CSV table of C-alpha atoms in Angstrom, one decimal:
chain,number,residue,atom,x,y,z
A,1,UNK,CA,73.8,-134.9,-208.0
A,2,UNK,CA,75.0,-135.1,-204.4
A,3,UNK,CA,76.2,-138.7,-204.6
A,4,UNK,CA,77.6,-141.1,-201.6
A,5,UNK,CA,81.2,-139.2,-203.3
A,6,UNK,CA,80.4,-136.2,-202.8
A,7,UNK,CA,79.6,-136.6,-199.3
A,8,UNK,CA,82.4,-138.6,-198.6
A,9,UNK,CA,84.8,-136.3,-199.8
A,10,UNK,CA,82.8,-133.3,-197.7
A,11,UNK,CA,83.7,-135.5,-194.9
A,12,UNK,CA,87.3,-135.5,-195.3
A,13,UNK,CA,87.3,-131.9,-196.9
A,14,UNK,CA,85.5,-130.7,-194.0
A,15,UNK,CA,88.2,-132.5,-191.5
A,16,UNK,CA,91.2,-131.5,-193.6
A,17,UNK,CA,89.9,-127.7,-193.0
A,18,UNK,CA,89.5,-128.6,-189.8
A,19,UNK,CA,92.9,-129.6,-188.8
A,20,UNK,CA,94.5,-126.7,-190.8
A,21,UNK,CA,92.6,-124.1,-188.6
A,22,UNK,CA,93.2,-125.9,-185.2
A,23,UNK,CA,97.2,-125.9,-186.0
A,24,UNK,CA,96.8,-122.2,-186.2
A,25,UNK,CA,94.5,-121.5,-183.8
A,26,UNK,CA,93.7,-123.1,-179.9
A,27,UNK,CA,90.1,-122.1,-180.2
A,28,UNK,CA,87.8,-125.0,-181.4
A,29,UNK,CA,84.5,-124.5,-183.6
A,30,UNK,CA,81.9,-126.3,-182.8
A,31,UNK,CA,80.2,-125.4,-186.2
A,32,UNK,CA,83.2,-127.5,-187.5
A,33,UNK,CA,82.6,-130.8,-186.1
A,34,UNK,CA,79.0,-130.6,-187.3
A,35,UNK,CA,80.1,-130.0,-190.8
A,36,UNK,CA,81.7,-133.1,-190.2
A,37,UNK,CA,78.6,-134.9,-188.5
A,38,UNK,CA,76.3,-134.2,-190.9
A,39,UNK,CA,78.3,-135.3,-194.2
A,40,UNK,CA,78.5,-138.3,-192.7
A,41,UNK,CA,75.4,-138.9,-191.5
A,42,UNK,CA,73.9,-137.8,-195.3
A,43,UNK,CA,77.0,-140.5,-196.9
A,44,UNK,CA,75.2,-143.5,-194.4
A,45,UNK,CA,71.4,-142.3,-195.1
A,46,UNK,CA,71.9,-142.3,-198.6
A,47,UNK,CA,74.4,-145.3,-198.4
A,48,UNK,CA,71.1,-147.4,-196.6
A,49,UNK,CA,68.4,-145.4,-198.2
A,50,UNK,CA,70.0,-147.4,-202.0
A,51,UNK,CA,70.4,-150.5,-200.1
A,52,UNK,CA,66.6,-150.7,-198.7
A,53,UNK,CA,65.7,-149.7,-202.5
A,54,UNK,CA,67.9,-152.3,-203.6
A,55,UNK,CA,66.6,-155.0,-201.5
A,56,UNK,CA,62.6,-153.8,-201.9
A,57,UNK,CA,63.5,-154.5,-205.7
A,58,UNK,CA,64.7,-157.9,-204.8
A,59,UNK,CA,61.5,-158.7,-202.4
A,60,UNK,CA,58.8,-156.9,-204.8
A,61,UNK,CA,60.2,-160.2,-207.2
A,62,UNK,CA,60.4,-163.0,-205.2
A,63,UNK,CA,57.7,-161.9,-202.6
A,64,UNK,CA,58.9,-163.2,-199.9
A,65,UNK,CA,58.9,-161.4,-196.4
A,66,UNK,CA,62.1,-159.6,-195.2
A,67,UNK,CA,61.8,-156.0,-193.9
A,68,UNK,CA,62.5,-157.3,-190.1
A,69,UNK,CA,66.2,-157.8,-191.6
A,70,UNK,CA,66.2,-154.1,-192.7
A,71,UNK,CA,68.1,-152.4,-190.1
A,72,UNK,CA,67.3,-148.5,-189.1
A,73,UNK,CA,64.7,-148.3,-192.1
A,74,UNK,CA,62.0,-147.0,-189.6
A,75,UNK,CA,64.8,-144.3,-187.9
A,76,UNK,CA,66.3,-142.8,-191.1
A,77,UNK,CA,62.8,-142.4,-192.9
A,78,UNK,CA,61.7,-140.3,-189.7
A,79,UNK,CA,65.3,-138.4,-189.5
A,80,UNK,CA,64.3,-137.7,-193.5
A,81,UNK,CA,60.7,-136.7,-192.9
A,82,UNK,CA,62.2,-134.8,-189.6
A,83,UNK,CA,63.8,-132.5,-191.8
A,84,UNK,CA,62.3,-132.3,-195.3
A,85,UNK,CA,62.5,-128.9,-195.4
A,86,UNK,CA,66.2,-129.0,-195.9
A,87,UNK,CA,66.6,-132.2,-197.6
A,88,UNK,CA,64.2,-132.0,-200.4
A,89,UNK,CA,65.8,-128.1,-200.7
A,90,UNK,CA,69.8,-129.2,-200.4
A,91,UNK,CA,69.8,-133.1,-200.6
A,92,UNK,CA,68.1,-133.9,-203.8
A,93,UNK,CA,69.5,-137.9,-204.6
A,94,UNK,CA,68.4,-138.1,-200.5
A,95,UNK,CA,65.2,-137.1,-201.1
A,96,UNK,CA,64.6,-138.5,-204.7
A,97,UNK,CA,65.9,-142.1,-203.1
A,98,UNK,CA,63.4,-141.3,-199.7
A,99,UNK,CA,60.5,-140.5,-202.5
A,100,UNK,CA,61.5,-143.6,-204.2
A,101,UNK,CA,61.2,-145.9,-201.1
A,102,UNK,CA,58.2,-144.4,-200.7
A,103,UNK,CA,56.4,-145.4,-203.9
A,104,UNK,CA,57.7,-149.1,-202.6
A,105,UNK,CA,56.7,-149.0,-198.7
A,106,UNK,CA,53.2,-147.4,-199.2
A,107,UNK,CA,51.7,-147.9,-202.7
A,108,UNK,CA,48.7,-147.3,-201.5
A,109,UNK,CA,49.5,-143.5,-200.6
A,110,UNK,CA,49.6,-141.9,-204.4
A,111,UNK,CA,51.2,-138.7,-202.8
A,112,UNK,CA,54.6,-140.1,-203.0
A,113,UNK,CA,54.4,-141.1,-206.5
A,114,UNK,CA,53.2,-137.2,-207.0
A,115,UNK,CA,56.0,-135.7,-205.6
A,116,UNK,CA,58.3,-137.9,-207.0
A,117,UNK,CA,57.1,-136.8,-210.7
A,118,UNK,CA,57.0,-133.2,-209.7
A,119,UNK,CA,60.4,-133.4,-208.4
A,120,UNK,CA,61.4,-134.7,-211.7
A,121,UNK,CA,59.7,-132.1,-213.4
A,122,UNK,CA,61.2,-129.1,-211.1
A,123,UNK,CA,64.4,-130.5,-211.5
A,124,UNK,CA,65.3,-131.7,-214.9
A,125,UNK,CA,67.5,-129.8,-215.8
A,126,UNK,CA,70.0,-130.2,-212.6
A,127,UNK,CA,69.7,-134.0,-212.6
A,128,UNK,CA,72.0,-136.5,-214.3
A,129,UNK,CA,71.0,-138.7,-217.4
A,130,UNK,CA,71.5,-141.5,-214.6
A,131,UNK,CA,69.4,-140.7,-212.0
A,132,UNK,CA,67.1,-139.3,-214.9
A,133,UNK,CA,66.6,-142.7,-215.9
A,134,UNK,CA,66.2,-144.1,-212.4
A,135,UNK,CA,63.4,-141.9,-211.1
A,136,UNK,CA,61.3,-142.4,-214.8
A,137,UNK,CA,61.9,-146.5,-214.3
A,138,UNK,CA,60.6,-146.2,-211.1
A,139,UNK,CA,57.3,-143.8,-212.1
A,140,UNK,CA,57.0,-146.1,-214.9
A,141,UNK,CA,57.2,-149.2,-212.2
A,142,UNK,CA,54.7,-147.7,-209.9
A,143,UNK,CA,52.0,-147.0,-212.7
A,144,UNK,CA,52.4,-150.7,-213.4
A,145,UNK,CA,51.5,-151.8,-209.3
A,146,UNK,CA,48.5,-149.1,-209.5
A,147,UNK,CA,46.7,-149.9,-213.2
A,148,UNK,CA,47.0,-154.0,-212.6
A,149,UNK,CA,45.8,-153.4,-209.0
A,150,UNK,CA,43.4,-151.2,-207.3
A,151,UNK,CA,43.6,-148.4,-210.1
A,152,UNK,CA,43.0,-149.7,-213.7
A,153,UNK,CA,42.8,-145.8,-214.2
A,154,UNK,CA,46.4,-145.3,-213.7
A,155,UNK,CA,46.8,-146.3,-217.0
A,156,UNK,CA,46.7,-142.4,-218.1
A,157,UNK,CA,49.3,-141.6,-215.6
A,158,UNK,CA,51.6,-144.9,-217.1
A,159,UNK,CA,51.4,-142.9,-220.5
A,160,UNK,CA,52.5,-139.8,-219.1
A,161,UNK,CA,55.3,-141.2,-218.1
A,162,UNK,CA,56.5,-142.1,-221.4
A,163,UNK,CA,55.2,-138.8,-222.8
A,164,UNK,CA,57.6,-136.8,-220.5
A,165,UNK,CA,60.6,-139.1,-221.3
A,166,UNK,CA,59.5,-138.3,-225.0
A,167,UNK,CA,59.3,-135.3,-224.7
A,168,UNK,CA,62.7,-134.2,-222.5
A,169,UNK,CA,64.6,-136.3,-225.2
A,170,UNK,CA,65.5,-139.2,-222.7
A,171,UNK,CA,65.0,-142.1,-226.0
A,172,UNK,CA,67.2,-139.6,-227.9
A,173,UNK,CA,69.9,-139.7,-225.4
A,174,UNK,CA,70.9,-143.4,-225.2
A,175,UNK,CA,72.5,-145.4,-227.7
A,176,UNK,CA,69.8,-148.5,-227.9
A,177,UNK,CA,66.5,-149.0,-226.2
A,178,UNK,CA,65.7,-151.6,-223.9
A,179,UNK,CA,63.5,-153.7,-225.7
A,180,UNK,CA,61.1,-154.1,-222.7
A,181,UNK,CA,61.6,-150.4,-222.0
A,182,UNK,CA,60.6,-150.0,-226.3
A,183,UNK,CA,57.6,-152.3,-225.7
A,184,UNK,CA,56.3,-150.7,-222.8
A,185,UNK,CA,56.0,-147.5,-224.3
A,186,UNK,CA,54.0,-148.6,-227.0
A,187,UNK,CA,51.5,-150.7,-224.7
A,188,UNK,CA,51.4,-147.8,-222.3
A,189,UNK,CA,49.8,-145.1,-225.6
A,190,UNK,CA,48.3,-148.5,-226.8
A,191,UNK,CA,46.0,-148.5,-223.5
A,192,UNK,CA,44.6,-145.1,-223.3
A,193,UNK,CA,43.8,-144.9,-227.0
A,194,UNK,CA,47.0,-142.6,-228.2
A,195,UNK,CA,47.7,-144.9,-231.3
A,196,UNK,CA,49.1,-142.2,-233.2
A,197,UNK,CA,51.7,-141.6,-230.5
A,198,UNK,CA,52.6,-145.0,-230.5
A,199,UNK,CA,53.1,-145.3,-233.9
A,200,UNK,CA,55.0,-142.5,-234.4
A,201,UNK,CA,57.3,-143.7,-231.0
A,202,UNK,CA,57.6,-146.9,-233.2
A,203,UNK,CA,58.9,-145.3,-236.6
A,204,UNK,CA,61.4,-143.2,-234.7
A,205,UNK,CA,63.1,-145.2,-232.3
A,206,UNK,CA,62.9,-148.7,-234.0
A,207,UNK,CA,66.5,-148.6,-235.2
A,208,UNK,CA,67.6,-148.1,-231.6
A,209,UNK,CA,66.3,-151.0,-229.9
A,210,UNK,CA,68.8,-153.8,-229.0
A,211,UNK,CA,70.2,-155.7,-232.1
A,212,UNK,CA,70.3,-159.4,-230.7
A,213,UNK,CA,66.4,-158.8,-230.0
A,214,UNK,CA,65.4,-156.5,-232.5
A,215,UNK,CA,63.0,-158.7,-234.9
A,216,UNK,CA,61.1,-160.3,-232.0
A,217,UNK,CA,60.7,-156.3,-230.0
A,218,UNK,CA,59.7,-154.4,-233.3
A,219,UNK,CA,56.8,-157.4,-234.5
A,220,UNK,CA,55.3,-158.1,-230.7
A,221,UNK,CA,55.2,-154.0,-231.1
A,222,UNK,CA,53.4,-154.5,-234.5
A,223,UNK,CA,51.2,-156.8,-233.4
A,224,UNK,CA,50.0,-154.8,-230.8
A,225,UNK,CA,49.7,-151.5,-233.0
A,226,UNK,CA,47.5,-153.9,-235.2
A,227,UNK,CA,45.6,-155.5,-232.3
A,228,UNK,CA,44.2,-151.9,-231.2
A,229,UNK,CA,43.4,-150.6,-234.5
A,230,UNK,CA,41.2,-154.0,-235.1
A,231,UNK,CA,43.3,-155.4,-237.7
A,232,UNK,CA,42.9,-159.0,-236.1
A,233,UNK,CA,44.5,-161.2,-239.2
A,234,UNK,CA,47.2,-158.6,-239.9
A,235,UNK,CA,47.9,-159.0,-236.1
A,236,UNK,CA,47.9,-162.6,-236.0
A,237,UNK,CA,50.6,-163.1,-239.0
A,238,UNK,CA,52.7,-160.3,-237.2
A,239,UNK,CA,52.9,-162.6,-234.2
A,240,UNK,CA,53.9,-165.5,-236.2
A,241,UNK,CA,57.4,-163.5,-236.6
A,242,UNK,CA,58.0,-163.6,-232.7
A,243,UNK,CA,60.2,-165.7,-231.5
A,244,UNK,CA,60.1,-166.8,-228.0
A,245,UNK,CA,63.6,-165.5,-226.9
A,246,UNK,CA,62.6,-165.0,-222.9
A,247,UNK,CA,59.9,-165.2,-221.0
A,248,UNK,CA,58.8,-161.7,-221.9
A,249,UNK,CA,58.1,-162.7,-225.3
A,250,UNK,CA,56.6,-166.0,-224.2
A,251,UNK,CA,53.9,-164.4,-222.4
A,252,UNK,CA,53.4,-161.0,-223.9
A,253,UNK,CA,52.9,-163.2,-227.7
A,254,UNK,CA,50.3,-165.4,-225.9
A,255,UNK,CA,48.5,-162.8,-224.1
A,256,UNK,CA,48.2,-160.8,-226.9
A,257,UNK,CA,47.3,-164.0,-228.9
A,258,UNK,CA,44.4,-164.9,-226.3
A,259,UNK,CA,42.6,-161.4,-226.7
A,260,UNK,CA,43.3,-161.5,-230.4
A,261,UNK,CA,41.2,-164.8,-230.5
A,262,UNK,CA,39.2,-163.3,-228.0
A,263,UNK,CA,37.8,-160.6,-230.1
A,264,UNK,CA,37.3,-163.1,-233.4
A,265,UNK,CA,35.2,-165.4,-231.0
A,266,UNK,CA,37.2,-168.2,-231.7
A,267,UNK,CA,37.1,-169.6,-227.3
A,268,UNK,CA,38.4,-172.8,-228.4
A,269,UNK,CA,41.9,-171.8,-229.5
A,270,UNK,CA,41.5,-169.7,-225.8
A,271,UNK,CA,41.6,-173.0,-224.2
A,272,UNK,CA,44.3,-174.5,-225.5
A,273,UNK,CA,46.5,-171.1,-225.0
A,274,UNK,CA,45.3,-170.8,-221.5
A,275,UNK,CA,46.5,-175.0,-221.0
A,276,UNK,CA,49.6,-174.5,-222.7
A,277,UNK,CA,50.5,-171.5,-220.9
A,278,UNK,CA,49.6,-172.6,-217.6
A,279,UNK,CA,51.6,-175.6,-218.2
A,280,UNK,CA,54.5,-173.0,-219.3
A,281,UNK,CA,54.4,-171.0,-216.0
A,282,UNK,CA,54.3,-174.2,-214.0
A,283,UNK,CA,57.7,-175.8,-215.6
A,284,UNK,CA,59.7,-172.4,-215.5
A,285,UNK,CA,60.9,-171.4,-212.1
A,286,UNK,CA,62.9,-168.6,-213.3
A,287,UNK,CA,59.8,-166.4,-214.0
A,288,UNK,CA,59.3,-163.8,-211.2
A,289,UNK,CA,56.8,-164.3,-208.7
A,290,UNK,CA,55.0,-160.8,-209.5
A,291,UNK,CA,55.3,-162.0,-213.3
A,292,UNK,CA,53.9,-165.0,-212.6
A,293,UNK,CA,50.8,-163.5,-210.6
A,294,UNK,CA,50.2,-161.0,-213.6
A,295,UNK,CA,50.0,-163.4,-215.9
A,296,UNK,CA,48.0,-166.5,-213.8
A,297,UNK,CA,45.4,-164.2,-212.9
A,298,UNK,CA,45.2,-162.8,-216.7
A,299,UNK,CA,44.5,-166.4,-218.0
A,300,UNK,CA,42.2,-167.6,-214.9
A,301,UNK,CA,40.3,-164.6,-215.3
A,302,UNK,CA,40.3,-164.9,-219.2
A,303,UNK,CA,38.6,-168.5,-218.5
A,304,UNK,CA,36.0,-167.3,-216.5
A,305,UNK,CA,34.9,-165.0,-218.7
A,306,UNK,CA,34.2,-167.3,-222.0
A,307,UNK,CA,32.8,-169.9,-219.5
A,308,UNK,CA,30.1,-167.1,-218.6
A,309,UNK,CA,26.4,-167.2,-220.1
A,310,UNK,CA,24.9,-163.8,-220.8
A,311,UNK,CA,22.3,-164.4,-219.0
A,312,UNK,CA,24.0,-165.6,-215.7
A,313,UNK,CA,23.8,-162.0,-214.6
A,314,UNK,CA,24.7,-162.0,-211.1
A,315,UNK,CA,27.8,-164.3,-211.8
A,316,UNK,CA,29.4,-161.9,-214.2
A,317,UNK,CA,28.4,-158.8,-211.7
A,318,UNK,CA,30.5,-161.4,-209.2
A,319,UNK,CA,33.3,-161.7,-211.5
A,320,UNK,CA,33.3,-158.4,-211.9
A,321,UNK,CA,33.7,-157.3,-208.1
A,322,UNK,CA,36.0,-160.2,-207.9
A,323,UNK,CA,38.1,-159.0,-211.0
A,324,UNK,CA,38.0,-155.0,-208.8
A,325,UNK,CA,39.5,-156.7,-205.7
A,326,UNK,CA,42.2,-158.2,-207.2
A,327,UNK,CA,46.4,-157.4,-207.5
A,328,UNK,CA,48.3,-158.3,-210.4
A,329,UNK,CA,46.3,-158.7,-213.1
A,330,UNK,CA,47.9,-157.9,-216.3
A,331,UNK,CA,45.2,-156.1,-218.9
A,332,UNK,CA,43.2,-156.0,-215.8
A,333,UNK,CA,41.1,-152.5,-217.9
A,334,UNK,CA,40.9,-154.9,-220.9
A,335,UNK,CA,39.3,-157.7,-218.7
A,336,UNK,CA,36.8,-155.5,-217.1
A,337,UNK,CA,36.0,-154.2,-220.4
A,338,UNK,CA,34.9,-157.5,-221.6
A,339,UNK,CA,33.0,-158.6,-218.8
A,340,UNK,CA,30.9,-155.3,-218.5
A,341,UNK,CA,30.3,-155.6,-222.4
A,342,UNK,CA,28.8,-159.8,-221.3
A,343,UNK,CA,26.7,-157.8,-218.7
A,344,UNK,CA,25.5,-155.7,-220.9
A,345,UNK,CA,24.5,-157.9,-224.0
C-alpha cells in the first residue's frame, strides 16, 4: 500500500535523517542522497503512472487520439521494466498501476492481464479494499475489450473474475453494490452457462444493490436469469418492470429484448427495436463512444442475420468471418452462435 504518501513522507523522512547526521558529523553519505533520489523518483512515477491511467480511461471513452500529449509515458514504462525485479518485489501500487497501463497500451498482449490477476492472487491479503477493487474493475474491464473483440472466449476468464471477488468476500465488504457492477456479475455466469452461480449471486446480494435503482437492477437481472434458462414469456413480463433510468438500462432492456424475440422467431418486432434504437443512439450524445460501438454493431449485425436465407451459404460464412474481425460487439459469442446455427440448418 505504498501510496504517493508514503513516498512523500520517505522523502522528507529521509532528508530530516539526513540533516540530523550531517549536524553531527562532516562526513557526507552518499547512500543518503539516494534514499532521497529514489522516493522521489517512485512519488513522480506513480504520481504519472495514475495520471496516464486516468487519461487512458478518459480516451478508451471518447476515442479520440491523445497519447502524443502524454509526457515521459515511453521513459517511465522502460525505467519500470528496467528494474522489475525490485519494483514488482518492493513497489507493489508501482507495479500494480505499470500492469494496469499495460492491460490499456497493449490489449493485444494477454500477459499483462495474467500477471495482473496473479499479482492479485499472490497478494490479497497485503492489499487494501481500495486498490482491491481497482485491480478487479480493471480485470473485469479488460475481459470485456477481449470477449466483444478478438476473443469471444474470454468470456470464461470474465466469470472468473467475479468468482474470485465472490469468493475473497469483496460483495460482502461494501455497503451497496453498484448496480452495473450487480448486473455484470450475473451476465458474466449467465454467458458461460453457470446459472446456478448466478442465481445464487442474485438471492444473496440483491438487498445490497443501490436503493434509488434497485427495482430496474434486480428485474433487468431477472430477465436475464429467465432469458438463459428459456423461459421466453416469463422473461418478457420481467422486462416490462424496467424502467429506462440511464442509458444502461435503455440498451441492456432492448438488447436483451431483441434476442428474446430473436429466439420466439418473431423478426418483425426485431425491426422495429433495431429502428427505434438506432434512432435512440443517434439523438443521445451523452452515450460513450465505446458504448455506442457495442451496441451499433450488436443491432447492425442482429439485422443481417434475420435478413439471411439458409440457403445463402457463402453469405452467412461471410458474415461470419466479418462478425470474427470485428471490435465492440456486444454478445458478439451470442451472434456467432446464431449465425453458425443458420449455417448449419
Amino acid at each position: 500500500n505504498r501510496d504517493e504518501d508514503y513516498y512523500y513522507n520517505q522523502i522528507y523522512l529521509e532528508v530530516e535523517a539526513y540533516n540530523h547526521f550531517l549536524e553531527r558529523s562532516t562526513k557526507i553519505n552518499e547512500d543518503d542522497f539516494q534514499k532521497i533520489n529514489d522516493n522521489m523518483d517512485y512519488y513522480y512515477i506513480l504520481t504519472k503512472l495514475k495520471l496516464f491511467h486516468f487519461m487512458f480511461l478518459q480516451l478508451r471513452q471518447s476515442n479520440e487520439p491523445g497519447r502524443q500529449k502524454m509526457w515521459l509515458l515511453d521513459e517511465i514504462i522502460k525505467y519500470v521494466e528496467d528494474n522489475l525485479a525490485v519494483i514488482s518485489k518492493e513497489h507493489y501500487v508501482i507495479y500494480m498501476k505499470y500492469l494496469i497501463l499495460m492491460t490499456m497500451l497493449k490489449p493485444d498482449e494477454v500477459k499483462y492481464f495474467r500477471r495482473l490477476k496473479k499479482f492479485v492472487i499472490d497478494n490479497h491479503n497485503k492489499l487494501s479494499q481500495n486498490v482491491l477493487a481497482n485491480i478487479y474493475v480493471e480485470l473485469h474491464n479488460y475481459c470485456t475489450v477481449r470477449s466483444n473483440g478478438p476473443d469471444p472466449g474470454f468470456k470464461t476468464e470474465t466469470f472468473n473474475v467475479f468468482k474470485m471477488m465472490e469468493d475473497k468476500g469483496i460483495y460482502g465488504k461494501s455497503k451497496y453494490i453498484n448496480y452495473v457492477d450487480f448486473l455484470n456479475a450475473v451476465i458474466a455466469a449467465l454467458e458461460v452457462n453457470k446459472i446456478a452461480w448466478a442465481e445464487n449471486f442474485f438471492n444473496k446480494y440483491k438487498s445490497r444493490v443501490l436503493p434509488e435503482l434497485s427495482e430496474s437492477t434486480l428485474n433487468l437481472a431477472k430477465t436475464q436469469i429467465c432469458f438463459y434458462k428459456k423461459r421466453y414469456d416469463e422473461a418478457l413480463d420481467t422486462l416490462n418492470n424496467v424502467r429506462y433510468n440511464n442509458h444502461y438500462f435503455y440498451l441492456q432492456s432492448k438488447k436483451i429484448l431483441a434476442k428474446i424475440y430473436y429466439e420466439k422467431k418473431d423478426y418483425e418486432s426485431i425491426i422495429y427495436i433495431i429502428d427505434t434504437t438506432r434512432h435512440y443512439l443517434k439523438r443521445n450524445e451523452g452515450i460513450s463512444r465505446i458504448n455506442w460501438d457495442l451496441f451499433h454493431k450488436f443491432f447492425l449485425y442482429l439485422k443481417k442475420i434475420i435478413n439471411l436465407d439458409p440457403s445463402e451459404k457463402e453469405k452467412i460464412t461471410g458474415t461470419i468471418e466479418s462478425l470474427q474481425n470485428e471490435n465492440n460487439v456486444s454478445s458478439k459469442d451470442w451472434l456467432l452462435k446464431k449465425l453458425v446455427e443458420l449455417e448449419n440448418t
